[in-house]
Coordinates of C-alpha atoms in Angstrom, one line a residue:
Chain A
M213 CA 54.7 163.4 169.6
L214 CA 51.3 165.2 169.6
Q215 CA 52.7 167.5 172.3
Y216 CA 55.7 168.3 170.2
L217 CA 53.5 169.1 167.2
I218 CA 51.3 171.5 169.2
K219 CA 54.4 173.1 170.7
R220 CA 55.9 173.6 167.3
L221 CA 52.7 175.1 165.9
L222 CA 52.4 177.5 168.9
Y223 CA 56.0 178.6 168.3
A224 CA 54.8 179.6 164.8
V225 CA 52.3 182.1 166.1
P226 CA 54.9 184.8 167.2
T227 CA 56.7 184.3 164.0
L228 CA 53.6 184.9 162.0
L229 CA 52.7 188.0 164.0
A230 CA 56.2 189.4 163.5
V231 CA 56.0 188.8 159.8
L232 CA 52.6 190.4 159.6
T233 CA 53.9 193.5 161.3
V234 CA 57.0 193.7 159.1
V235 CA 55.0 193.2 156.0
F236 CA 52.5 195.9 156.9
F237 CA 55.1 198.5 157.4
V238 CA 57.3 197.5 154.5
A239 CA 54.4 197.7 152.2
R240 CA 53.7 201.3 153.5
V241 CA 57.2 202.6 153.1
L242 CA 57.5 201.4 149.5
P243 CA 57.5 204.3 147.2
G244 CA 54.4 204.9 145.0
D245 CA 50.8 205.6 145.9
P246 CA 48.5 202.6 145.2
A247 CA 45.6 205.0 144.5
Q248 CA 47.7 206.7 141.9
V249 CA 48.8 203.4 140.4
M250 CA 45.2 202.1 140.3
L251 CA 43.7 205.1 138.6
G252 CA 46.5 205.8 136.2
E253 CA 48.7 208.7 135.3
Q254 CA 45.8 210.9 134.1
A255 CA 43.7 210.7 137.2
G256 CA 42.9 214.0 139.0
A257 CA 43.8 214.7 142.5
E258 CA 40.2 214.6 143.7
A259 CA 39.6 211.1 142.3
I260 CA 42.8 209.9 143.9
Q261 CA 41.9 211.4 147.3
A262 CA 38.4 209.8 147.1
L263 CA 39.9 206.4 146.4
R264 CA 42.4 206.8 149.3
V265 CA 39.5 207.5 151.6
R266 CA 37.6 204.5 150.3
L267 CA 40.6 202.2 150.8
G268 CA 41.3 203.7 154.3
L269 CA 44.8 204.9 153.2
D270 CA 44.1 208.3 154.6
R271 CA 43.8 207.2 158.2
P272 CA 46.7 207.2 160.7
L273 CA 49.2 204.4 160.2
V274 CA 48.6 203.0 163.7
E275 CA 44.8 202.8 163.1
Q276 CA 45.4 201.0 159.8
Y277 CA 47.8 198.6 161.6
V278 CA 45.3 197.7 164.4
D279 CA 42.6 197.2 161.8
F280 CA 44.9 195.1 159.7
M281 CA 46.0 192.8 162.5
Q282 CA 42.5 192.3 163.8
G283 CA 41.4 191.4 160.3
A284 CA 44.3 189.1 159.6
L285 CA 43.9 187.2 162.9
S286 CA 40.1 186.7 162.4
G287 CA 40.7 185.3 158.9
D288 CA 39.6 188.5 157.0
W289 CA 42.6 189.4 154.9
G290 CA 40.8 192.2 153.1
T291 CA 40.0 192.5 149.5
S292 CA 42.5 193.0 146.7
L293 CA 43.0 196.6 145.9
V294 CA 43.1 195.8 142.2
T295 CA 40.4 193.2 141.6
G296 CA 38.3 193.9 144.6
R297 CA 38.0 190.2 145.3
S298 CA 38.8 188.6 148.7
V299 CA 42.5 188.0 149.2
L300 CA 42.0 184.7 151.0
G301 CA 39.7 183.6 148.1
E302 CA 42.3 184.4 145.5
V303 CA 45.0 182.6 147.5
L304 CA 42.9 179.5 148.1
N305 CA 42.1 179.5 144.4
V306 CA 45.7 179.2 143.2
I307 CA 47.3 177.3 146.1
P308 CA 46.4 173.8 144.9
F309 CA 48.3 174.5 141.7
T310 CA 51.4 175.6 143.6
I311 CA 51.2 172.6 146.0
E312 CA 50.7 170.3 143.0
L313 CA 53.7 171.7 141.2
T314 CA 56.0 171.7 144.2
L315 CA 55.1 168.2 145.3
A316 CA 55.5 166.9 141.7
S317 CA 58.9 168.5 141.3
I318 CA 60.2 167.2 144.6
L319 CA 58.9 163.7 143.8
L320 CA 60.6 163.9 140.4
G321 CA 63.8 165.2 141.9
A322 CA 63.9 162.5 144.6
L323 CA 63.1 159.7 142.2
I324 CA 65.9 160.8 139.9
G325 CA 68.3 162.3 142.3
V326 CA 68.5 159.6 145.1
P327 CA 69.2 156.6 142.9
L328 CA 71.5 158.6 140.6
G329 CA 73.5 160.1 143.5
A330 CA 73.8 156.7 145.2
W331 CA 74.8 155.0 142.0
S332 CA 77.4 157.7 141.2
A333 CA 78.9 157.3 144.7
L334 CA 79.1 153.5 144.4
H335 CA 80.9 153.8 141.0
R336 CA 83.1 156.6 142.1
N337 CA 85.4 158.0 139.5
S338 CA 83.9 155.9 136.8
L339 CA 82.6 157.3 133.5
V340 CA 79.0 157.3 134.9
D341 CA 80.1 159.2 138.0
Y342 CA 81.8 161.9 135.9
A343 CA 78.7 162.1 133.6
T344 CA 76.4 162.4 136.6
R345 CA 78.5 165.1 138.2
I346 CA 78.8 167.2 135.1
G347 CA 75.1 166.7 134.4
S348 CA 74.0 167.8 137.8
L349 CA 76.3 170.8 137.7
F350 CA 74.7 171.7 134.5
G351 CA 71.2 171.3 135.9
L352 CA 72.1 173.5 138.8
S353 CA 73.7 176.3 136.8
F354 CA 71.1 176.4 134.0
P355 CA 68.5 179.2 134.6
A356 CA 65.1 177.8 135.2
F357 CA 63.3 180.1 132.8
V358 CA 65.7 179.3 129.9
M359 CA 65.1 175.6 130.5
A360 CA 61.3 176.3 130.6
I361 CA 61.4 178.0 127.2
M362 CA 63.5 175.1 125.8
L363 CA 61.1 172.6 127.2
L364 CA 58.2 174.5 125.7
L365 CA 59.9 174.7 122.3
A366 CA 60.8 171.1 122.2
F367 CA 57.8 169.2 123.8
A368 CA 54.9 171.6 123.4
I369 CA 55.6 173.2 120.0
Q370 CA 57.8 170.9 118.0
L371 CA 56.5 167.6 119.3
D372 CA 53.2 168.9 120.4
W373 CA 53.0 166.4 123.3
F374 CA 51.9 168.8 126.0
P375 CA 49.8 172.0 126.0
V376 CA 51.8 175.3 125.5
I377 CA 49.7 177.1 128.1
S378 CA 49.6 175.0 131.3
S379 CA 46.4 176.6 132.6
G380 CA 46.2 173.8 135.1
G381 CA 43.8 171.7 133.1
G382 CA 40.2 170.9 133.5
G383 CA 38.6 168.4 135.8
S384 CA 40.1 165.1 134.7
V385 CA 43.2 163.8 136.4
S386 CA 44.9 162.9 133.1
E387 CA 44.4 166.4 131.8
R388 CA 45.7 167.9 135.0
L389 CA 48.8 165.7 134.8
L390 CA 49.3 166.7 131.2
H391 CA 49.3 170.4 132.2
L392 CA 51.5 169.7 135.1
A393 CA 54.1 167.7 133.2
L394 CA 56.4 170.3 131.7
P395 CA 56.5 172.8 134.6
A396 CA 57.1 169.9 137.0
V397 CA 59.9 168.6 134.8
N398 CA 61.4 172.0 134.6
L399 CA 61.6 172.4 138.4
G400 CA 62.2 168.7 139.0
I401 CA 65.4 168.8 137.0
I402 CA 66.8 171.4 139.2
M403 CA 65.7 169.6 142.3
A404 CA 67.2 166.4 140.9
A405 CA 70.5 168.1 140.4
Y406 CA 70.6 169.2 144.0
I407 CA 69.5 165.9 145.4
T408 CA 72.0 164.0 143.2
R409 CA 74.9 166.0 144.4
V410 CA 73.9 165.8 148.1
T411 CA 73.1 162.1 147.9
R412 CA 76.4 161.3 146.2
S413 CA 78.5 163.1 148.7
S414 CA 76.7 161.8 151.8
M415 CA 76.7 158.3 150.3
L416 CA 80.5 158.5 149.8
E417 CA 80.8 159.5 153.4
V418 CA 78.6 156.7 154.7
L419 CA 80.4 154.1 152.6
G420 CA 83.6 154.9 154.5
E421 CA 81.9 154.5 157.9
D422 CA 82.9 151.8 160.4
Y423 CA 79.4 150.3 160.5
V424 CA 79.5 149.6 156.8
R425 CA 82.7 147.7 157.2
T426 CA 81.0 145.8 160.1
A427 CA 78.1 144.9 157.8
R428 CA 80.5 143.6 155.2
A429 CA 82.4 141.7 157.9
K430 CA 79.2 139.9 158.8
G431 CA 78.8 138.8 155.2
V432 CA 75.9 141.0 154.3
P433 CA 75.5 141.0 150.5
H434 CA 76.5 144.1 148.7
R435 CA 72.9 145.0 147.7
A436 CA 71.7 144.8 151.3
V437 CA 74.7 146.8 152.5
V438 CA 73.7 149.6 150.2
W439 CA 70.0 149.6 150.7
Q440 CA 69.7 148.8 154.4
H441 CA 72.9 150.0 155.9
C442 CA 73.9 153.0 153.7
L443 CA 71.0 154.6 152.1
R444 CA 69.0 155.4 155.2
N445 CA 72.0 157.1 156.8
A446 CA 72.8 158.9 153.6
L447 CA 69.3 160.3 153.3
I448 CA 69.6 162.4 156.5
P449 CA 71.5 165.3 154.9
V450 CA 69.3 164.9 151.8
V451 CA 66.2 165.7 153.9
T452 CA 67.9 168.9 155.1
V453 CA 68.7 170.0 151.6
V454 CA 65.2 169.3 150.3
G455 CA 63.7 171.3 153.2
L456 CA 66.0 174.2 152.6
Y457 CA 65.6 174.0 148.9
L458 CA 61.8 174.2 149.1
G459 CA 62.1 177.9 149.8
I460 CA 64.2 178.3 146.6
L461 CA 61.8 176.1 144.7
I462 CA 58.9 178.4 145.6
G463 CA 60.9 181.3 144.3
N464 CA 61.8 179.5 141.1
S465 CA 58.2 178.6 140.6
V466 CA 57.5 182.3 140.0
L467 CA 59.5 182.2 136.7
T468 CA 58.1 178.8 135.8
E469 CA 54.6 179.8 136.3
I470 CA 55.1 182.9 134.2
V471 CA 56.7 181.1 131.3
F472 CA 54.1 178.3 131.3
N473 CA 51.3 180.8 132.1
R474 CA 50.2 178.6 134.9
P475 CA 48.2 179.9 137.9
G476 CA 50.0 179.8 141.2
L477 CA 51.3 181.8 144.2
G478 CA 54.3 183.0 142.2
K479 CA 52.2 184.6 139.5
L480 CA 49.9 186.1 142.1
I481 CA 52.8 187.7 143.9
V482 CA 54.4 189.2 140.8
G483 CA 51.0 190.7 139.8
A484 CA 50.5 192.1 143.3
L485 CA 54.0 193.6 143.3
T486 CA 53.7 195.4 139.9
Q487 CA 50.3 196.7 140.7
R488 CA 51.1 197.8 144.3
D489 CA 48.3 195.6 145.6
Y490 CA 49.1 196.0 149.3
T491 CA 46.4 193.8 150.7
M492 CA 47.2 191.0 148.3
L493 CA 50.9 191.4 149.0
Q494 CA 50.3 191.2 152.8
G495 CA 48.2 188.1 152.4
L496 CA 50.8 186.4 150.2
M497 CA 53.6 187.2 152.7
V498 CA 51.7 185.5 155.4
V499 CA 51.0 182.5 153.2
Y500 CA 54.7 182.2 152.4
T501 CA 55.7 182.5 156.0
F502 CA 53.2 179.8 156.9
I503 CA 54.5 177.6 154.1
I504 CA 58.1 177.9 155.4
V505 CA 57.0 177.2 159.0
V506 CA 55.1 174.1 157.8
V507 CA 58.0 172.9 155.6
N508 CA 60.4 173.2 158.5
L509 CA 58.1 171.3 160.7
L510 CA 57.8 168.5 158.1
T511 CA 61.6 168.4 157.7
D512 CA 62.0 167.9 161.4
L513 CA 59.4 165.2 161.5
T514 CA 61.1 163.4 158.6
Y515 CA 64.4 163.4 160.5
G516 CA 62.7 161.5 163.3
F517 CA 61.3 159.1 160.8
I518 CA 64.7 158.3 159.3
D519 CA 67.0 158.7 162.3
P520 CA 66.1 157.0 165.6
R521 CA 68.5 159.2 167.5
V522 CA 66.2 162.2 167.0
K523 CA 63.7 162.5 169.8
Y524 CA 60.9 165.0 170.0
Q525 CA 60.4 166.9 173.2
Chain B
M147 CA 101.7 121.5 166.4
A148 CA 100.7 118.1 165.0
E149 CA 97.2 119.2 164.0
A150 CA 96.7 121.2 160.9
P151 CA 96.4 124.9 161.7
A152 CA 93.0 126.6 161.5
L153 CA 94.5 129.3 159.5
S154 CA 97.9 129.6 157.8
V155 CA 99.2 133.0 156.5
Q156 CA 102.2 132.7 154.2
G157 CA 104.2 135.6 152.8
L158 CA 101.2 137.9 152.9
T159 CA 102.0 141.3 151.4
T160 CA 99.3 144.0 151.1
E161 CA 99.9 147.1 149.2
F162 CA 98.2 150.5 149.1
R163 CA 98.4 153.1 146.3
I164 CA 99.7 156.4 147.4
G165 CA 100.3 159.1 144.7
G166 CA 100.0 156.6 141.9
Q167 CA 102.5 154.1 143.4
W168 CA 101.9 150.9 145.3
H169 CA 103.6 150.6 148.7
A170 CA 103.5 147.6 150.9
A171 CA 101.7 148.2 154.2
I172 CA 102.5 144.7 155.4
R173 CA 105.2 142.5 153.9
G174 CA 105.9 138.8 154.0
I175 CA 103.7 138.1 157.0
D176 CA 103.9 134.4 158.0
F177 CA 102.1 132.7 160.8
D178 CA 100.0 129.7 161.6
L179 CA 97.0 129.9 163.9
G180 CA 96.4 126.6 165.7
K181 CA 93.0 125.3 166.6
N182 CA 91.8 126.8 169.9
E183 CA 94.8 129.0 169.9
T184 CA 94.9 132.7 170.7
L185 CA 97.6 134.5 168.7
A186 CA 98.2 138.1 169.7
L187 CA 99.4 140.6 167.1
V188 CA 101.2 143.4 168.9
G189 CA 102.6 146.7 167.8
E190 CA 102.1 150.4 167.9
S191 CA 99.7 152.3 165.7
G192 CA 100.4 152.0 162.0
C193 CA 102.5 148.8 162.2
G194 CA 100.0 146.8 160.0
K195 CA 98.1 144.8 162.6
S196 CA 94.7 145.8 161.4
I197 CA 95.7 145.6 157.7
T198 CA 96.7 141.9 158.4
A199 CA 93.2 141.2 159.9
L200 CA 91.4 143.1 157.1
S201 CA 93.4 141.2 154.5
I202 CA 92.3 137.9 156.0
M203 CA 88.7 139.1 155.9
G204 CA 89.0 140.3 152.3
L205 CA 88.0 143.8 153.5
I206 CA 90.9 145.8 152.1
P207 CA 89.2 148.7 150.2
K208 CA 89.6 147.8 146.5
A209 CA 89.9 151.3 145.2
A210 CA 93.3 151.9 146.9
G211 CA 94.5 148.5 148.2
R212 CA 95.3 145.0 147.1
I213 CA 96.8 141.8 148.3
A214 CA 100.0 141.7 146.2
A215 CA 101.5 138.4 147.3
G216 CA 101.1 135.5 149.6
K217 CA 98.5 132.9 150.7
I218 CA 95.8 132.9 153.3
L219 CA 95.0 129.2 153.7
F220 CA 91.7 128.3 155.4
E221 CA 90.0 125.0 155.1
G222 CA 92.1 124.1 152.1
Q223 CA 91.2 127.3 150.2
D224 CA 93.4 130.3 149.6
L225 CA 91.3 133.3 150.7
A226 CA 93.6 135.7 148.9
Q227 CA 92.5 134.2 145.6
L228 CA 88.8 133.9 146.4
D229 CA 86.3 136.1 144.7
E230 CA 84.0 138.5 146.6
E231 CA 81.0 136.2 146.6
H232 CA 82.8 133.2 148.1
L233 CA 84.6 135.5 150.6
R234 CA 81.2 136.9 151.6
E235 CA 80.0 133.4 152.4
I236 CA 82.9 132.8 154.7
R237 CA 82.9 136.3 156.4
G238 CA 80.7 136.4 159.4
D239 CA 80.1 132.7 159.2
R240 CA 83.3 130.8 159.7
I241 CA 85.6 133.8 160.2
A242 CA 84.3 136.8 162.1
M243 CA 85.7 140.0 163.2
I244 CA 85.2 142.5 166.1
F245 CA 86.3 146.1 165.6
Q246 CA 88.0 148.6 167.8
E247 CA 85.4 151.3 167.9
P248 CA 82.1 150.1 169.4
M249 CA 80.8 153.7 169.1
T250 CA 80.9 153.8 165.3
S251 CA 80.9 150.2 164.4
L252 CA 77.2 149.7 164.8
N253 CA 74.7 151.2 162.4
P254 CA 72.9 154.0 164.2
V255 CA 69.6 153.6 162.3
L256 CA 69.1 149.9 162.7
T257 CA 68.0 148.1 165.9
I258 CA 70.4 145.9 167.8
G259 CA 68.2 142.9 167.2
F260 CA 68.2 143.4 163.5
Q261 CA 72.0 143.8 163.4
V262 CA 72.7 140.7 165.5
A263 CA 70.2 138.7 163.5
E264 CA 71.6 139.7 160.1
A265 CA 74.4 137.2 159.9
L266 CA 72.0 134.4 160.8
R267 CA 69.6 135.4 158.1
Y268 CA 72.2 135.5 155.4
H269 CA 74.4 132.5 156.4
R270 CA 71.9 130.2 158.0
G271 CA 68.8 131.2 155.9
M272 CA 66.8 131.8 159.1
S273 CA 63.5 133.6 158.9
Q274 CA 63.2 137.0 160.6
A275 CA 61.4 135.4 163.6
E276 CA 63.9 132.6 164.0
A277 CA 66.9 134.9 163.7
R278 CA 65.4 137.2 166.3
T279 CA 64.9 134.4 168.8
H280 CA 68.5 133.3 168.2
A281 CA 69.7 136.9 168.5
L282 CA 68.1 137.1 171.9
E283 CA 70.0 134.0 173.0
L284 CA 73.2 135.6 171.8
L285 CA 72.6 138.8 173.6
E286 CA 71.9 136.9 176.8
Q287 CA 75.1 134.9 176.3
V288 CA 77.2 138.1 176.1
K289 CA 75.4 139.1 179.4
I290 CA 73.4 142.1 178.2
P291 CA 70.9 142.8 181.0
S292 CA 67.2 142.5 180.2
A293 CA 68.1 141.5 176.7
R294 CA 64.5 140.8 175.6
Q295 CA 63.6 144.5 176.2
R296 CA 66.7 145.7 174.4
L297 CA 66.3 143.9 171.1
D298 CA 64.5 146.8 169.6
D299 CA 66.8 149.4 171.0
Y300 CA 69.2 151.4 168.9
P301 CA 73.0 151.5 169.4
H302 CA 72.9 155.1 170.9
Q303 CA 70.9 153.7 173.8
F304 CA 73.8 151.5 174.8
S305 CA 77.0 152.3 176.7
G306 CA 80.4 151.6 175.1
G307 CA 80.9 148.4 177.0
M308 CA 77.4 147.1 176.1
R309 CA 78.0 148.0 172.4
Q310 CA 81.2 146.0 172.4
R311 CA 79.2 143.1 173.9
V312 CA 76.7 143.5 171.0
M313 CA 79.6 143.4 168.6
I314 CA 80.8 140.2 170.1
A315 CA 77.3 138.7 169.9
M316 CA 77.2 139.7 166.2
A317 CA 80.5 138.1 165.5
L318 CA 79.7 134.9 167.3
A319 CA 76.2 134.6 165.7
C320 CA 77.3 131.8 163.3
K321 CA 79.7 130.1 165.7
P322 CA 82.9 131.0 163.7
Q323 CA 86.0 128.9 163.8
I324 CA 88.2 131.9 163.8
L325 CA 87.6 135.2 165.5
L326 CA 89.6 138.3 164.6
A327 CA 89.5 140.8 167.5
D328 CA 90.9 144.1 166.5
E329 CA 91.7 146.1 169.7
P330 CA 88.3 145.1 171.1
T331 CA 88.9 146.7 174.5
T332 CA 91.0 149.7 173.6
A333 CA 88.2 152.2 173.5
L334 CA 86.7 151.0 176.9
D335 CA 87.3 151.9 180.5
V336 CA 89.8 149.8 182.3
T337 CA 87.1 148.0 184.5
I338 CA 84.9 147.4 181.4
Q339 CA 88.0 146.2 179.6
A340 CA 88.6 143.4 182.1
Q341 CA 85.0 142.3 181.9
V342 CA 85.0 142.2 178.1
L343 CA 88.3 140.3 178.0
L344 CA 86.9 137.7 180.5
L345 CA 83.8 137.4 178.4
L346 CA 85.9 136.8 175.2
A347 CA 88.1 134.2 176.9
E348 CA 85.0 132.4 178.2
L349 CA 83.2 132.4 174.9
K350 CA 86.3 131.3 173.0
Q351 CA 86.4 128.3 175.3
L352 CA 82.7 127.6 174.9
Y353 CA 82.7 127.8 171.1
G354 CA 86.1 126.2 170.6
M355 CA 87.4 129.0 168.5
S356 CA 90.8 130.2 167.4
M357 CA 91.4 133.8 167.9
I358 CA 93.7 136.5 166.6
F359 CA 93.8 139.2 169.2
I360 CA 95.2 142.5 168.0
S361 CA 96.4 144.9 170.6
H362 CA 99.1 147.5 171.4
N363 CA 98.8 146.6 175.0
L364 CA 101.2 143.9 176.1
G365 CA 99.6 143.8 179.5
V366 CA 96.3 142.7 178.0
V367 CA 98.1 140.3 175.7
A368 CA 99.8 138.6 178.6
T369 CA 96.4 137.7 180.1
I370 CA 94.7 136.4 177.0
A371 CA 97.2 135.1 174.4
D372 CA 98.9 131.8 173.9
R373 CA 101.4 133.1 171.3
V374 CA 102.5 136.5 170.4
A375 CA 103.7 138.1 167.1
V376 CA 105.2 141.5 167.5
M377 CA 104.8 143.6 164.4
Y378 CA 106.8 146.7 163.4
A379 CA 106.4 148.7 160.2
G380 CA 104.5 146.0 158.4
E381 CA 106.7 143.0 159.4
I382 CA 106.7 140.5 162.2
V383 CA 109.9 141.3 164.1
E384 CA 109.5 138.7 166.9
T385 CA 107.3 135.7 167.5
A386 CA 107.1 133.3 170.5
A387 CA 104.9 131.6 173.0
V388 CA 103.7 134.2 175.4
G389 CA 105.8 133.0 178.3
D390 CA 109.0 132.9 176.2
L391 CA 108.4 136.4 174.9
F392 CA 107.9 137.9 178.3
D393 CA 110.9 135.9 179.7
R394 CA 113.3 136.7 177.0
P395 CA 112.2 139.7 174.9
T396 CA 114.8 139.6 172.2
H397 CA 114.1 142.2 169.5
P398 CA 115.0 145.7 170.7
Y399 CA 111.5 146.8 169.7
T400 CA 109.8 144.2 171.8
E401 CA 112.1 145.2 174.7
A402 CA 111.2 148.8 174.2
L403 CA 107.5 148.0 174.1
L404 CA 107.8 146.1 177.3
S405 CA 109.6 148.8 179.1
S406 CA 107.1 151.4 178.0
I407 CA 104.2 149.7 179.9
P408 CA 103.4 151.9 182.9
R409 CA 103.9 149.9 186.1
V410 CA 102.5 150.6 189.5
D411 CA 104.8 148.4 191.4
R412 CA 107.9 150.4 190.6
T413 CA 108.7 154.0 191.7
S414 CA 109.7 155.9 188.7
D415 CA 108.6 159.3 187.6
T416 CA 109.3 158.9 183.9
L417 CA 107.7 156.5 181.5
M418 CA 110.1 155.0 178.9
A419 CA 109.1 156.1 175.4
I420 CA 110.5 154.9 172.1
P421 CA 112.2 157.8 170.3
G422 CA 110.9 158.6 166.8
Q423 CA 107.9 157.0 165.1
V424 CA 107.0 154.3 162.7
P425 CA 108.2 155.3 159.2
A426 CA 105.6 156.1 156.6
I427 CA 104.9 153.3 154.2
N428 CA 106.3 155.2 151.3
R429 CA 109.5 156.0 153.2
M430 CA 110.6 152.6 154.5
P431 CA 114.3 152.2 155.3
G432 CA 116.0 149.6 153.1
G433 CA 117.6 147.5 155.8
C434 CA 116.2 146.7 159.2
R435 CA 113.1 148.9 159.5
Y436 CA 113.6 149.5 163.2
A437 CA 117.3 150.6 162.8
P438 CA 116.6 154.3 162.7
R439 CA 115.1 154.1 166.2
C440 CA 117.3 151.4 167.6
A441 CA 120.0 151.9 170.2
L442 CA 121.8 148.8 169.2
R443 CA 122.2 149.8 165.6
Q444 CA 125.3 148.3 163.8
P445 CA 126.6 148.7 160.2
V446 CA 125.1 145.3 159.4
C447 CA 121.6 146.7 160.0
E448 CA 121.8 148.4 156.6
R449 CA 120.8 145.0 155.2
P450 CA 117.3 143.5 155.8
P451 CA 117.4 140.9 158.6
A452 CA 115.4 137.6 158.4
L453 CA 113.4 136.0 161.2
A454 CA 115.9 133.7 163.0
P455 CA 115.7 131.4 166.0
V456 CA 116.7 133.0 169.3
S457 CA 119.5 131.0 170.7
G458 CA 118.9 129.7 174.2
S459 CA 115.1 129.9 173.9
A460 CA 112.4 127.6 172.6
P461 CA 112.7 126.7 168.9
T462 CA 109.5 128.5 168.1
H463 CA 111.0 131.8 169.4
L464 CA 112.1 133.8 166.4
A465 CA 113.3 137.4 166.0
R466 CA 114.2 139.6 163.1
C467 CA 117.5 141.2 164.4
W468 CA 121.1 141.0 163.2
V469 CA 122.4 141.9 166.6
R470 CA 120.2 139.9 168.9
A471 CA 119.2 136.8 166.9
G472 CA 122.3 136.3 164.8
G473 CA 120.3 136.2 161.6
D474 CA 123.7 135.2 160.0
R475 CA 122.4 133.6 156.9

């Protein structure tokens, strides 16, 4: 098990190196000069050139690349071209907010989606089933940012239950949760819609399996058939979908973070993109890659937890 | 049979809904299963053998199937009328079933020990530990090597033959009076088949059970059954003690089944096959259901024949054929 973990993490190294390289070159071929962007339209050619020298943008590409790789691997991701602060520092500043939001929305999605999907499958073609299916389709097709605005209007402005600007909250846990609530619900609903649909269809499949008939032939009560025999088998595809969907969730969180004006990786990346903050962009790409690698690893580990047929080697 | 039968099935008709209409998958099934008796249900795929067993167990999927008529009498109760909760109390306790596919009939995410112990926990109210000890005894009884080490193994760690032994241990957990074995050896290698059959026969003796043995293989049936009911297209077409049936196969379908057994003691290059196939349940012929495939077909076969005594054989030997068994009623 430990061996497997180490192996998987070592596999991640070449992936990260490749991503670093791609990110470095892609950032350089993007049109637009960062020095120009930073100094504005009115800046003179001399000032721009001076800035380019200061940022090292005038040196040969290969030299910049070697420098960049050395820095990246030794933990020095450079400083933001825009704010002048350390990239790593900025990332570490906001990453707790992103993790908090992601975990909360997955938790919410699973807590709603798994029971709803299972229930829907058990009452196939009933009114509840139809309502669940339509509801989840709605949750999937509704744009996240529209729902975010509606949530804000209803719960923050009309009812005044939650803060309009989810800055992340202060020190206390209750305040943090208050700030987390609406953004988490926003993403959680989408997550729940996905999980409901997958749980329903995999549960329907499992209900038709021979081993479920065997359990019933043994006289196992309905409740135990569902909880002990079906659900664990039905969760295997759900784990896959949650793992895959995490990537989309991080993308969706960009819009959510903007609408709720909440700090996070999403907001950071949009800022870096519009301001051509190369160093920040590079750092964020590495962080995203790392997140995906970790999520995949966690997904695989979860399989082993649910399904005894999975062996780690 | 002076003694009351262990199970009496009378006029059992089970229907399935296809395209909004109910069609009978089995119709008017009658048989008695004596105490300690092994009755074999024989027929090709789709003839209703498994549906008969599932109807007895109350495991017909409710969404698309129903028992439309008939009685299943067991211990003075009609199982066809019983609600789910009462059926559940009987299932796995006094009537148990073994299924055809050992590869898919065990839950892949639960240990063997857990699955064998389950029936004991629900029917006998045993604690986890008690049920586990008992499960170990059962696994030893079905001759699983080093059973103690294997209690916490999962089904994928067992071979097909071993899984079928686990299935048998599960079914026998509560010492049922009746065991329904639905093609228990079909998915196994021939050598393993013989071992499992022997084990079943031994355990049946040991536990004093009655058994309904479902098979399409008359060779297997000859070794294990006391009595045979041949099914075709949802009906019993011939029933007799096993000796009488093999001595005097009367229904043309039985005859055809017998001659399509491959034999090593005769030199023949071709294997007899029955032309055509079992009609779909929504396209049953009105008269004798075998008539379209039958070489002896007469005009009278347009009308449905009844089960009638076969003249010159034992009085318990019945066949559903105008031509061969008179049926002139």
